[in-house]
mmCIF file of C-alpha atoms and ligand atoms in Angstrom:
data_model
loop_
_atom_site.group_PDB
_atom_site.id
_atom_site.type_symbol
_atom_site.label_atom_id
_atom_site.label_comp_id
_atom_site.label_asym_id
_atom_site.label_seq_id
_atom_site.Cartn_x
_atom_site.Cartn_y
_atom_site.Cartn_z
ATOM 1 C CA UNK A 950 0.000 0.000 0.000
ATOM 2 C CA UNK A 951 1.384 3.446 -0.869
ATOM 3 C CA UNK A 952 2.759 5.360 2.105
ATOM 4 C CA UNK A 953 3.106 2.348 4.406
ATOM 5 C CA UNK A 954 6.668 1.838 5.621
ATOM 6 C CA UNK A 955 7.882 -1.722 5.181
ATOM 7 C CA UNK A 956 9.310 -2.579 8.630
ATOM 8 C CA UNK A 957 11.566 -5.207 7.102
ATOM 9 C CA UNK A 958 13.260 -2.426 5.153
ATOM 10 C CA UNK A 959 14.457 -0.573 8.251
ATOM 11 C CA UNK A 960 15.016 -3.431 10.680
ATOM 12 C CA UNK A 961 18.619 -4.409 9.868
ATOM 13 C CA UNK A 962 21.113 -1.956 11.344
ATOM 14 C CA UNK A 963 22.830 -1.460 8.002
ATOM 15 C CA UNK A 964 19.606 -0.366 6.332
ATOM 16 C CA UNK A 965 18.747 2.031 9.154
ATOM 17 C CA UNK A 966 22.278 3.446 9.124
ATOM 18 C CA UNK A 967 21.865 3.997 5.394
ATOM 19 C CA UNK A 968 18.493 5.695 5.906
ATOM 20 C CA UNK A 969 19.981 8.055 8.517
ATOM 21 C CA UNK A 970 22.882 8.808 6.148
ATOM 22 C CA UNK A 971 20.445 10.458 3.719
ATOM 23 C CA UNK A 972 20.326 13.443 6.064
ATOM 24 C CA UNK A 973 23.309 15.702 5.235
ATOM 25 C CA UNK A 974 25.278 17.033 8.187
ATOM 26 C CA UNK A 975 28.434 18.876 9.064
ATOM 27 C CA UNK A 976 31.246 17.140 10.939
ATOM 28 C CA UNK A 977 32.197 18.244 14.430
ATOM 29 C CA UNK A 978 35.467 17.503 16.239
ATOM 30 C CA UNK A 979 34.578 17.100 19.921
ATOM 31 C CA UNK A 980 37.826 17.513 21.847
ATOM 32 C CA UNK A 981 39.285 18.138 25.288
ATOM 33 C CA UNK A 982 42.586 18.104 27.107
ATOM 34 C CA UNK A 983 43.461 15.019 29.174
ATOM 35 C CA UNK A 984 46.787 15.120 31.062
ATOM 36 C CA UNK A 985 47.971 17.888 28.698
ATOM 37 C CA UNK A 986 47.231 15.771 25.621
ATOM 38 C CA UNK A 987 44.369 16.336 23.169
ATOM 39 C CA UNK A 988 41.585 13.759 23.112
ATOM 40 C CA UNK A 989 38.700 13.768 20.685
ATOM 41 C CA UNK A 990 36.266 12.120 18.324
ATOM 42 C CA UNK A 991 34.331 13.075 15.196
ATOM 43 C CA UNK A 992 30.550 13.427 15.565
ATOM 44 C CA UNK A 993 27.849 14.393 13.103
ATOM 45 C CA UNK A 994 24.919 14.117 15.534
ATOM 46 C CA UNK A 995 25.445 17.758 16.536
ATOM 47 C CA UNK A 996 22.343 19.915 16.815
ATOM 48 C CA UNK A 997 21.552 23.337 18.168
ATOM 49 C CA UNK A 998 18.943 23.028 20.943
ATOM 50 C CA UNK A 999 18.263 26.218 22.942
ATOM 51 C CA UNK A 1000 19.156 29.912 22.937
ATOM 52 C CA UNK A 1001 18.332 30.614 26.608
ATOM 53 C CA UNK A 1002 20.163 28.851 28.105
ATOM 54 C CA UNK A 1003 22.595 28.315 25.220
ATOM 55 C CA UNK A 1004 22.538 24.567 24.585
ATOM 56 C CA UNK A 1005 23.633 22.203 21.843
ATOM 57 C CA UNK A 1006 23.369 18.397 21.730
ATOM 58 C CA UNK A 1007 25.445 15.519 20.451
ATOM 59 C CA UNK A 1008 24.625 11.806 20.597
ATOM 60 C CA UNK A 1009 27.368 9.396 21.642
ATOM 61 C CA UNK A 1010 27.313 5.628 21.194
ATOM 62 C CA UNK A 1011 27.504 3.483 24.334
ATOM 63 C CA UNK A 1012 30.310 1.633 22.549
ATOM 64 C CA UNK A 1013 32.535 4.727 22.339
ATOM 65 C CA UNK A 1014 35.758 4.436 24.313
ATOM 66 C CA UNK A 1015 36.579 8.121 23.873
ATOM 67 C CA UNK A 1016 33.344 9.569 25.253
ATOM 68 C CA UNK A 1017 33.770 8.220 28.845
ATOM 69 C CA UNK A 1018 37.107 10.071 28.966
ATOM 70 C CA UNK A 1019 35.701 13.325 27.515
ATOM 71 C CA UNK A 1020 32.748 12.967 29.888
ATOM 72 C CA UNK A 1021 34.874 13.716 32.950
ATOM 73 C CA UNK A 1022 36.538 16.863 31.575
ATOM 74 C CA UNK A 1023 35.492 20.342 32.754
ATOM 75 C CA UNK A 1024 35.419 21.760 29.211
ATOM 76 C CA UNK A 1025 34.866 20.353 25.738
ATOM 77 C CA UNK A 1026 35.666 22.182 22.512
ATOM 78 C CA UNK A 1027 33.445 21.650 19.484
ATOM 79 C CA UNK A 1028 34.990 22.536 16.108
ATOM 80 C CA UNK A 1029 32.840 22.431 12.961
ATOM 81 C CA UNK A 1030 35.370 21.112 10.463
ATOM 82 C CA UNK A 1031 36.298 22.925 7.273
ATOM 83 C CA UNK A 1032 35.884 21.473 3.789
ATOM 84 C CA UNK A 1033 39.598 20.541 3.566
ATOM 85 C CA UNK A 1034 39.581 18.565 6.839
ATOM 86 C CA UNK A 1035 38.305 15.186 5.617
ATOM 87 C CA UNK A 1036 41.524 13.426 6.660
ATOM 88 C CA UNK A 1037 41.254 14.832 10.160
ATOM 89 C CA UNK A 1038 37.660 13.601 10.413
ATOM 90 C CA UNK A 1039 38.855 10.152 9.348
ATOM 91 C CA UNK A 1040 41.588 10.197 11.988
ATOM 92 C CA UNK A 1041 39.200 11.400 14.702
ATOM 93 C CA UNK A 1042 36.922 8.454 13.972
ATOM 94 C CA UNK A 1043 39.688 5.861 13.663
ATOM 95 C CA UNK A 1044 41.614 3.724 16.127
ATOM 96 C CA UNK A 1045 44.838 5.574 15.221
ATOM 97 C CA UNK A 1046 47.235 5.796 18.166
ATOM 98 C CA UNK A 1047 47.583 9.548 17.671
ATOM 99 C CA UNK A 1048 44.412 11.003 16.230
ATOM 100 C CA UNK A 1049 45.942 14.489 16.323
ATOM 101 C CA UNK A 1050 49.019 13.723 14.237
ATOM 102 C CA UNK A 1051 49.451 16.538 11.686
ATOM 103 C CA UNK A 1052 46.477 18.397 13.189
ATOM 104 C CA UNK A 1053 46.749 22.059 14.078
ATOM 105 C CA UNK A 1054 44.960 22.577 17.382
ATOM 106 C CA UNK A 1055 44.967 24.821 20.398
ATOM 107 C CA UNK A 1056 43.642 24.515 23.945
ATOM 108 C CA UNK A 1057 42.228 27.332 26.028
ATOM 109 C CA UNK A 1058 43.065 27.752 29.724
ATOM 110 C CA UNK A 1059 40.057 25.697 30.787
ATOM 111 C CA UNK A 1060 41.074 22.734 28.614
ATOM 112 C CA UNK A 1061 38.724 22.980 25.657
ATOM 113 C CA UNK A 1062 40.578 21.872 22.513
ATOM 114 C CA UNK A 1063 39.867 23.572 19.192
ATOM 115 C CA UNK A 1064 40.894 22.617 15.661
ATOM 116 C CA UNK A 1065 42.507 25.345 13.569
ATOM 117 C CA UNK A 1066 40.971 25.619 10.108
ATOM 118 C CA UNK A 1067 37.462 24.843 11.411
ATOM 119 C CA UNK A 1068 34.554 27.150 10.609
ATOM 120 C CA UNK A 1069 33.164 27.410 14.156
ATOM 121 C CA UNK A 1070 34.496 26.871 17.667
ATOM 122 C CA UNK A 1071 32.155 26.377 20.618
ATOM 123 C CA UNK A 1072 33.529 26.157 24.153
ATOM 124 C CA UNK A 1073 31.165 23.896 26.099
ATOM 125 C CA UNK A 1074 30.525 22.304 29.481
ATOM 126 C CA UNK A 1075 28.317 19.245 29.979
ATOM 127 C CA UNK A 1076 24.841 20.216 31.151
ATOM 128 C CA UNK A 1077 22.858 16.959 31.062
ATOM 129 C CA UNK A 1078 23.043 13.359 29.868
ATOM 130 C CA UNK A 1079 19.889 11.607 28.643
ATOM 131 C CA UNK A 1080 19.720 7.962 27.607
ATOM 132 C CA UNK A 1081 18.578 7.530 24.008
ATOM 133 C CA UNK A 1082 18.542 3.845 23.084
ATOM 134 C CA UNK A 1083 22.076 2.669 22.330
ATOM 135 C CA UNK A 1084 23.362 6.274 22.509
ATOM 136 C CA UNK A 1085 23.388 8.983 25.157
ATOM 137 C CA UNK A 1086 22.114 12.426 24.232
ATOM 138 C CA UNK A 1087 24.568 14.927 25.703
ATOM 139 C CA UNK A 1088 23.333 18.464 26.294
ATOM 140 C CA UNK A 1089 26.242 20.898 26.294
ATOM 141 C CA UNK A 1090 26.086 24.465 27.543
ATOM 142 C CA UNK A 1091 27.795 26.877 25.148
ATOM 143 C CA UNK A 1092 30.114 29.182 27.113
ATOM 144 C CA UNK A 1093 31.758 31.006 24.230
ATOM 145 C CA UNK A 1094 31.959 30.885 20.455
ATOM 146 C CA UNK A 1095 34.314 31.931 17.691
ATOM 147 C CA UNK A 1096 33.156 32.102 14.076
ATOM 148 C CA UNK A 1097 35.287 31.812 10.937
ATOM 149 C CA UNK A 1098 32.764 32.660 8.190
ATOM 150 C CA UNK A 1099 35.386 32.633 5.425
ATOM 151 C CA UNK A 1100 35.963 28.891 5.945
ATOM 152 C CA UNK A 1101 33.525 26.576 4.106
ATOM 153 C CA UNK A 1102 32.261 23.570 6.078
ATOM 154 C CA UNK A 1103 32.873 19.890 5.424
ATOM 155 C CA UNK A 1104 29.626 18.041 4.602
ATOM 156 C CA UNK A 1105 28.851 14.370 5.315
ATOM 157 C CA UNK A 1106 26.127 12.721 3.226
ATOM 158 C CA UNK A 1107 25.524 9.067 2.357
ATOM 159 C CA UNK A 1108 28.830 8.235 4.084
ATOM 160 C CA UNK A 1109 30.718 10.543 1.734
ATOM 161 C CA UNK A 1110 32.636 13.720 2.409
ATOM 162 C CA UNK A 1111 31.420 16.625 0.288
ATOM 163 C CA UNK A 1112 31.494 20.402 0.130
ATOM 164 C CA UNK A 1113 28.654 22.904 -0.120
ATOM 165 C CA UNK A 1114 27.424 24.276 -3.412
ATOM 166 C CA UNK A 1115 24.716 26.823 -4.153
ATOM 167 C CA UNK A 1116 21.226 25.439 -4.826
ATOM 168 C CA UNK A 1117 20.362 25.606 -8.547
HETATM 169 C C1 FMN X 2652 31.409 11.564 10.002
HETATM 170 C C2 FMN X 2652 31.348 10.779 11.280
HETATM 171 C C3 FMN X 2652 30.405 11.091 12.224
HETATM 172 C C4 FMN X 2652 30.330 10.387 13.422
HETATM 173 N N1 FMN X 2652 29.384 10.737 14.333
HETATM 174 C C5 FMN X 2652 29.313 10.093 15.507
HETATM 175 C C6 FMN X 2652 28.354 10.473 16.478
HETATM 176 O O1 FMN X 2652 27.566 11.398 16.273
HETATM 177 N N2 FMN X 2652 28.331 9.804 17.647
HETATM 178 C C7 FMN X 2652 29.198 8.767 17.922
HETATM 179 O O2 FMN X 2652 29.118 8.190 19.012
HETATM 180 N N3 FMN X 2652 30.132 8.390 17.015
HETATM 181 C C8 FMN X 2652 30.213 9.026 15.826
HETATM 182 N N4 FMN X 2652 31.154 8.669 14.915
HETATM 183 C C9 FMN X 2652 32.113 7.620 15.276
HETATM 184 C C10 FMN X 2652 33.260 8.163 16.123
HETATM 185 O O3 FMN X 2652 33.929 9.230 15.516
HETATM 186 C C11 FMN X 2652 34.351 7.096 16.383
HETATM 187 O O4 FMN X 2652 34.424 6.199 15.348
HETATM 188 C C12 FMN X 2652 34.078 6.398 17.632
HETATM 189 O O5 FMN X 2652 34.220 7.344 18.627
HETATM 190 C C13 FMN X 2652 35.039 5.187 17.837
HETATM 191 O O6 FMN X 2652 36.111 5.553 18.540
HETATM 192 P P1 FMN X 2652 36.137 5.501 20.130
HETATM 193 O O7 FMN X 2652 35.828 4.112 20.572
HETATM 194 O O8 FMN X 2652 37.513 5.941 20.420
HETATM 195 O O9 FMN X 2652 35.111 6.458 20.667
HETATM 196 C C14 FMN X 2652 31.232 9.339 13.693
HETATM 197 C C15 FMN X 2652 32.197 9.016 12.726
HETATM 198 C C16 FMN X 2652 32.240 9.725 11.534
HETATM 199 C C17 FMN X 2652 33.282 9.361 10.504
#
C-alpha cells in the first residue's frame, strides 16, 4: 500500500544506518585536554537546541571508548570542520594511536581543545546526559563561540565527504 513503511526495510542496522545517512550534516570535532594531551572524536549528531540557556546536543554511542574520557573533563571544545579537513575527520573516527598527528589545534586555559581551520568553535561544558537507546544524548552548555565565516564547512552525506554548493 502506498505510504506504508515496510518494517523489514528498516530493521537491519545497516539499512537504518543507510536511511539516517540520507540526512546531510556537518562534521564536528569534539575535543578536550586530558593530562595535557588532546583527546577527541568526530561526531555528526550535533544539533543546536536552545538559545536561553545556550545549549547544543550531540549523541554518543555506548560503545565509544573516547566519550567516557571526555565525559569527565570540565570543558569540551566543538569545532565544525572545514571542507579541507576530511583526513582529520577520518583520523578522529579511527583507532589511530595519535588522532591528532598533523592536526593544528589549540587549547584554552580551561582545557577545551579547538581545531585550527574549522569554521566554528564552541567552548562547552556538559549540562545533562539523557539515555537515548544505544546512545546517550549529551546536552552541552555553550560558554563562548568563535566564528570563521570565510571557511567553508565539510559536509557528510551518504557516508561521503562533500562540500557545499549553491542550490540551482
Ligand atoms: C562523520 C562521522 C560522524 C560520526 N558521528 C558520531 C556520532 O555522532 N556519535 C558517535 O558516538 N560516534 C560518531 N562517529 C564515530 C566516532 O567518531 C568514532 O568512530 C568512535 O568514537 C570510535 O572511537 P572511540 O571508541 O575511540 O570512541 C562518527 C564518525 C564519523 C566518521
